[in-house]
Coordinates of N, CA and C in Angstrom, one line a residue:
X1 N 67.0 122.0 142.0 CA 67.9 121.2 142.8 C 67.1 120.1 143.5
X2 N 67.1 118.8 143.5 CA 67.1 118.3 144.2 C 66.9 117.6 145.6
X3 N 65.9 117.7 146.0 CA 65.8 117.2 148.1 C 66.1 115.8 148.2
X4 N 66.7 115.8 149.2 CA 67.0 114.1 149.6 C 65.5 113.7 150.9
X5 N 65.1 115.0 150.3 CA 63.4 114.7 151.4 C 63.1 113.2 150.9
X6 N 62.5 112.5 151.0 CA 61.3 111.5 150.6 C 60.1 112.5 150.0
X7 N 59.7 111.4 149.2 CA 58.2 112.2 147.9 C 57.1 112.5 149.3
X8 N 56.5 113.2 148.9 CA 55.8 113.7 150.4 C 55.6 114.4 151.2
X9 N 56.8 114.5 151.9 CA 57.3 115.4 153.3 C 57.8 116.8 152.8
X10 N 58.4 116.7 153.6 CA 59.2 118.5 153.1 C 59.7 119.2 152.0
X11 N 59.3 117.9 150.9 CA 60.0 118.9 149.5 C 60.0 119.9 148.6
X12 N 58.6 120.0 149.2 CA 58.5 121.0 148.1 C 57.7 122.0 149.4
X13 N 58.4 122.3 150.9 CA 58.3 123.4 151.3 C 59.8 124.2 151.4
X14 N 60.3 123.7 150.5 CA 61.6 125.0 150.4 C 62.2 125.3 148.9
X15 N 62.8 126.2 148.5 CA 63.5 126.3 147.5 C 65.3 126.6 147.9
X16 N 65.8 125.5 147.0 CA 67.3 125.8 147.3 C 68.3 126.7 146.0
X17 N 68.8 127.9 146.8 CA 69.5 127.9 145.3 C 70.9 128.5 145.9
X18 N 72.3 128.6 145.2 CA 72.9 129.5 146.0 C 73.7 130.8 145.0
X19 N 74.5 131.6 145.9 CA 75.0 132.7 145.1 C 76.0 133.3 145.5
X20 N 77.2 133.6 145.3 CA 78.3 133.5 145.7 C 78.6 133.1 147.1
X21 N 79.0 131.6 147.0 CA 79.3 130.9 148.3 C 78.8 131.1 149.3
X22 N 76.8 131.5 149.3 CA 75.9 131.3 150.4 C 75.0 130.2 149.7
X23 N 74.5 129.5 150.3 CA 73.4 128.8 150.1 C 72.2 129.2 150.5
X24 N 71.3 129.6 149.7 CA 70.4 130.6 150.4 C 68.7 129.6 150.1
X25 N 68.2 129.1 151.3 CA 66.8 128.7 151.0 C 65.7 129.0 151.5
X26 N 64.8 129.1 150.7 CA 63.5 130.0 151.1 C 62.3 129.3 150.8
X27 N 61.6 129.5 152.5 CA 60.9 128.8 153.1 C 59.6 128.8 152.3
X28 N 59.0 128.4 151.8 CA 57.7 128.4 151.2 C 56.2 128.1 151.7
X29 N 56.4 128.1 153.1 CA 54.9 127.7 154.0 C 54.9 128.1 155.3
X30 N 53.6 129.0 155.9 CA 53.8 129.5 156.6 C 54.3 129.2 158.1
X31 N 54.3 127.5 158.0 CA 54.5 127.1 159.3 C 56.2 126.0 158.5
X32 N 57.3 126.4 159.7 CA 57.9 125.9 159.5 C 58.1 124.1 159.8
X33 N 58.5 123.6 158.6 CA 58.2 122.0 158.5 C 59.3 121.7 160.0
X34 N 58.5 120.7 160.9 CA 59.3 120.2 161.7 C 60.8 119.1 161.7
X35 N 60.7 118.4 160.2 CA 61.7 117.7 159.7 C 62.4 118.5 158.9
X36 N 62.6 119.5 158.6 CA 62.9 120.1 157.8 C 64.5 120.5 158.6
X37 N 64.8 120.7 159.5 CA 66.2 120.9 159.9 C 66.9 119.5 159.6
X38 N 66.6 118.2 159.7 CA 66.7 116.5 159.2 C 67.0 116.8 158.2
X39 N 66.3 117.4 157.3 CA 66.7 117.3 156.1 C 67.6 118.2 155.4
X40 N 67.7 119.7 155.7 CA 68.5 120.0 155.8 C 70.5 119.9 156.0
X41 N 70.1 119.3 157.2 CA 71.8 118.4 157.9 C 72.0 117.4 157.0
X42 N 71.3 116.9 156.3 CA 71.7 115.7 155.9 C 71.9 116.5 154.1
X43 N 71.4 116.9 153.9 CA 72.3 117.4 152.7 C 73.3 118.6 152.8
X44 N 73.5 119.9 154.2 CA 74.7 120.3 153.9 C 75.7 119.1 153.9
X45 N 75.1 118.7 155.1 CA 76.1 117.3 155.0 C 77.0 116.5 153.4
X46 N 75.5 115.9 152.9 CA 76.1 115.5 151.6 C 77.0 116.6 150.7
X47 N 76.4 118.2 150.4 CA 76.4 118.8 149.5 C 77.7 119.8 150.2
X48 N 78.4 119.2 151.3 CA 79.6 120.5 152.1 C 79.1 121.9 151.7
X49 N 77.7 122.2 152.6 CA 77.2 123.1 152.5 C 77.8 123.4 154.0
X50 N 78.2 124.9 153.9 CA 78.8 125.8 154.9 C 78.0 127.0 155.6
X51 N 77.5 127.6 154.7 CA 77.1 129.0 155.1 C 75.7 128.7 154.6
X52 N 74.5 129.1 155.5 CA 73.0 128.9 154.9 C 72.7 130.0 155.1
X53 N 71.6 130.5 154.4 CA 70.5 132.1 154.5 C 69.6 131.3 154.5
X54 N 68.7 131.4 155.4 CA 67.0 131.0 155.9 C 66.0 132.2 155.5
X55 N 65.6 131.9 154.6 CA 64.7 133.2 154.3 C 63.5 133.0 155.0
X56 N 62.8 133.2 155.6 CA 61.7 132.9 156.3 C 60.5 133.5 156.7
X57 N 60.5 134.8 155.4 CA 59.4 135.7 155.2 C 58.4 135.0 155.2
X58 N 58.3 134.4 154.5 CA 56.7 133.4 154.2 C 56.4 132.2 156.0
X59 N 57.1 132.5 156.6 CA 56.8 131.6 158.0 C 56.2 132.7 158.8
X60 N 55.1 132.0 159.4 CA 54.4 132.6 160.2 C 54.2 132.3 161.8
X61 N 54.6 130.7 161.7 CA 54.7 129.8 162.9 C 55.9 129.1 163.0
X62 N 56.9 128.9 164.0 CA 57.3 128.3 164.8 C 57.4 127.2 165.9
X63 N 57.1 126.2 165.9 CA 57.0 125.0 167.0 C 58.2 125.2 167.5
X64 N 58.4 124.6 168.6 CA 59.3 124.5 169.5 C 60.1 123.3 168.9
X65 N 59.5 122.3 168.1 CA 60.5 121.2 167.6 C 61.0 122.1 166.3
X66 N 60.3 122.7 165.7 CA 61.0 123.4 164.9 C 62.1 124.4 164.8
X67 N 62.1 125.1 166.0 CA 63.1 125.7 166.6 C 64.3 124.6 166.7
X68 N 63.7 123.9 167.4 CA 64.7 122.8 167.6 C 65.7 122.1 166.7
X69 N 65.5 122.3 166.0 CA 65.9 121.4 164.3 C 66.5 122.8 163.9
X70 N 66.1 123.7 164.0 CA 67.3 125.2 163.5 C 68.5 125.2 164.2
X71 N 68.1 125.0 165.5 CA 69.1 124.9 166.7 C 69.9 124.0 166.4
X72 N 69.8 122.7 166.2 CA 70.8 121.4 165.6 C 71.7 121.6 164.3
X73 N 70.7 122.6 163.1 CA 71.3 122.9 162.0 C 72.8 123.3 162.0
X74 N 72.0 124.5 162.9 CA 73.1 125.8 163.1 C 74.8 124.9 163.9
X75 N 74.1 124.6 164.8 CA 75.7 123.3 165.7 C 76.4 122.5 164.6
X76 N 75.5 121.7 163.7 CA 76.2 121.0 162.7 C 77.2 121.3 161.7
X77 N 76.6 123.3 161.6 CA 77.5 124.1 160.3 C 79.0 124.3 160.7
X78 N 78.5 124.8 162.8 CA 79.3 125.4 163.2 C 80.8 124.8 163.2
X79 N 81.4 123.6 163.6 CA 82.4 122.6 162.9 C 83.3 123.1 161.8
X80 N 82.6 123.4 160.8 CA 83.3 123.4 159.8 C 83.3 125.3 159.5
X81 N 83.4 125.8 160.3 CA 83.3 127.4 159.9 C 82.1 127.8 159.5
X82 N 80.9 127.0 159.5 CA 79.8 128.1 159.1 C 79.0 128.4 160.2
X83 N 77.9 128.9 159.5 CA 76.5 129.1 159.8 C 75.1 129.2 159.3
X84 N 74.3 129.2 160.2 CA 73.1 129.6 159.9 C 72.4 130.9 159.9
X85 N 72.1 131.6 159.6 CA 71.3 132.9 159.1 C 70.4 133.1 158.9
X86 N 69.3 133.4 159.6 CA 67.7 133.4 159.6 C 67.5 135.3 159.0
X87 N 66.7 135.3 158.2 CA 65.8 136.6 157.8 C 65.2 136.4 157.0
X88 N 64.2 137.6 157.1 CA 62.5 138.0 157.2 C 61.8 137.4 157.9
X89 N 62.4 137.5 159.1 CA 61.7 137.3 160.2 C 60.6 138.1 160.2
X90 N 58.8 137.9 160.6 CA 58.0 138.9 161.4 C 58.4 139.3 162.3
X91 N 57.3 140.3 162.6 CA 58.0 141.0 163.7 C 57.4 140.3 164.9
X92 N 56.7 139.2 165.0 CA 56.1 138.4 166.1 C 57.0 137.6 166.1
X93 N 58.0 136.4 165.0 CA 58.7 135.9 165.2 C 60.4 136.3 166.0
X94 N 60.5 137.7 165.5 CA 61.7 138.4 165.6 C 61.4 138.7 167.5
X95 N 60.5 138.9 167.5 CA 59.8 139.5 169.2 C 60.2 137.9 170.1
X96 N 59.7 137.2 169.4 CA 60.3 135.7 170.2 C 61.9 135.9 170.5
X97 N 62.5 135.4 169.2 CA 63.7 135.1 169.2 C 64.3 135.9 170.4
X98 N 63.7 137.6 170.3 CA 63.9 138.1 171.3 C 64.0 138.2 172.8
X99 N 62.8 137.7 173.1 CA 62.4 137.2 174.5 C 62.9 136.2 175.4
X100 N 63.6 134.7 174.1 CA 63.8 133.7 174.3 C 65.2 133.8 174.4
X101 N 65.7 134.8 174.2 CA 67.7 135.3 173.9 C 68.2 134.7 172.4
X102 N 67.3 134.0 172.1 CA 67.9 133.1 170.8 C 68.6 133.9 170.0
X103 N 68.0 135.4 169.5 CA 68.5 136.3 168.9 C 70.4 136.7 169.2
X104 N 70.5 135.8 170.5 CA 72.0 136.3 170.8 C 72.8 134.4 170.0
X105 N 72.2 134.1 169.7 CA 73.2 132.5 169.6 C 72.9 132.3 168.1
X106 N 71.5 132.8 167.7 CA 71.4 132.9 165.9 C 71.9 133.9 165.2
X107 N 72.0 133.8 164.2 CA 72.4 135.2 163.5 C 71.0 135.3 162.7
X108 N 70.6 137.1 163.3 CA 69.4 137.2 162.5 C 69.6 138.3 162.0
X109 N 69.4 138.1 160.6 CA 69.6 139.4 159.3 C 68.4 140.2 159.1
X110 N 68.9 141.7 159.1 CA 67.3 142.7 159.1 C 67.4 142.7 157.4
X111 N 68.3 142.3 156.6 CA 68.2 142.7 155.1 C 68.0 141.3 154.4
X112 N 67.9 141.9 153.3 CA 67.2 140.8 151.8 C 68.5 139.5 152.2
X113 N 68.0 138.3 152.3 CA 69.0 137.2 152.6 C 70.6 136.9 152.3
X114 N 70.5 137.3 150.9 CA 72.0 137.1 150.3 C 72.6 138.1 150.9
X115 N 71.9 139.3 150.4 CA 72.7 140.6 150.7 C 73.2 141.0 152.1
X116 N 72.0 139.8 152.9 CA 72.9 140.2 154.2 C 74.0 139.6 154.8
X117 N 73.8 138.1 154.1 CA 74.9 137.5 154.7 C 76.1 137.9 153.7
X118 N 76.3 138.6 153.0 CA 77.5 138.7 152.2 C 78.0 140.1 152.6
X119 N 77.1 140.7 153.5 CA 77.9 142.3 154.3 C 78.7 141.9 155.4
X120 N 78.6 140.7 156.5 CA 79.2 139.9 157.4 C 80.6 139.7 157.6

């Protein structure tokens, strides 16, 4: 599939694919791309993507702008009935989300991505 990234930047830190009416993409670098929520919005946008699974076993790091750009994601979906869905969280990342309450405003999946957003 396709990124409306620019050649260079964030395209080839994610894989998009989907499976019954989730869009499920997985992160491919341990630090999540800071434009990467930008790019994201702008293709559920183009692509009337509704429901995302963030797979984000392979993330190790966090920025606070990067958080930031999930947080926007997630607002943008919300409009139109969806969401955002973060799992394979570490358990350092998951300990955040925790601390920070984020864990109450994201939806965080303890199972394999698709499968968890399709138990919902």
């Amino acid at each position: 599939m396709m990124s409306l990234a620019p050649a260079g930047s964030v395209e080839d830190s994610y894989r998009v694919s989907q499976q019954d009416g989730f869009v499920q993409i997985v992160l491919l670098t341990p630090k999540l791309p800071e434009e990467l929520g930008a790019v994201l919005i702008k293709e559920a946008m183009v692509r009337r993507w509704s429901d995302l699974v963030l797979d984000c076993s392979q993330v190790e790091f966090l920025s606070s702008l990067g958080l930031g750009s999930l947080i926007r994601l997630d607002r943008q979906l919300r409009p139109s009935g969806g969401r955002l869905r973060l799992c394979g969280l570490n358990p350092h990342l998951r300990e955040f989300f925790a601390i920070t309450r984020l864990d109450r405003v994201m939806l965080i999946s303890e199972d394999d991505a698709i499968a968890g957003a399709s138990s919902d």
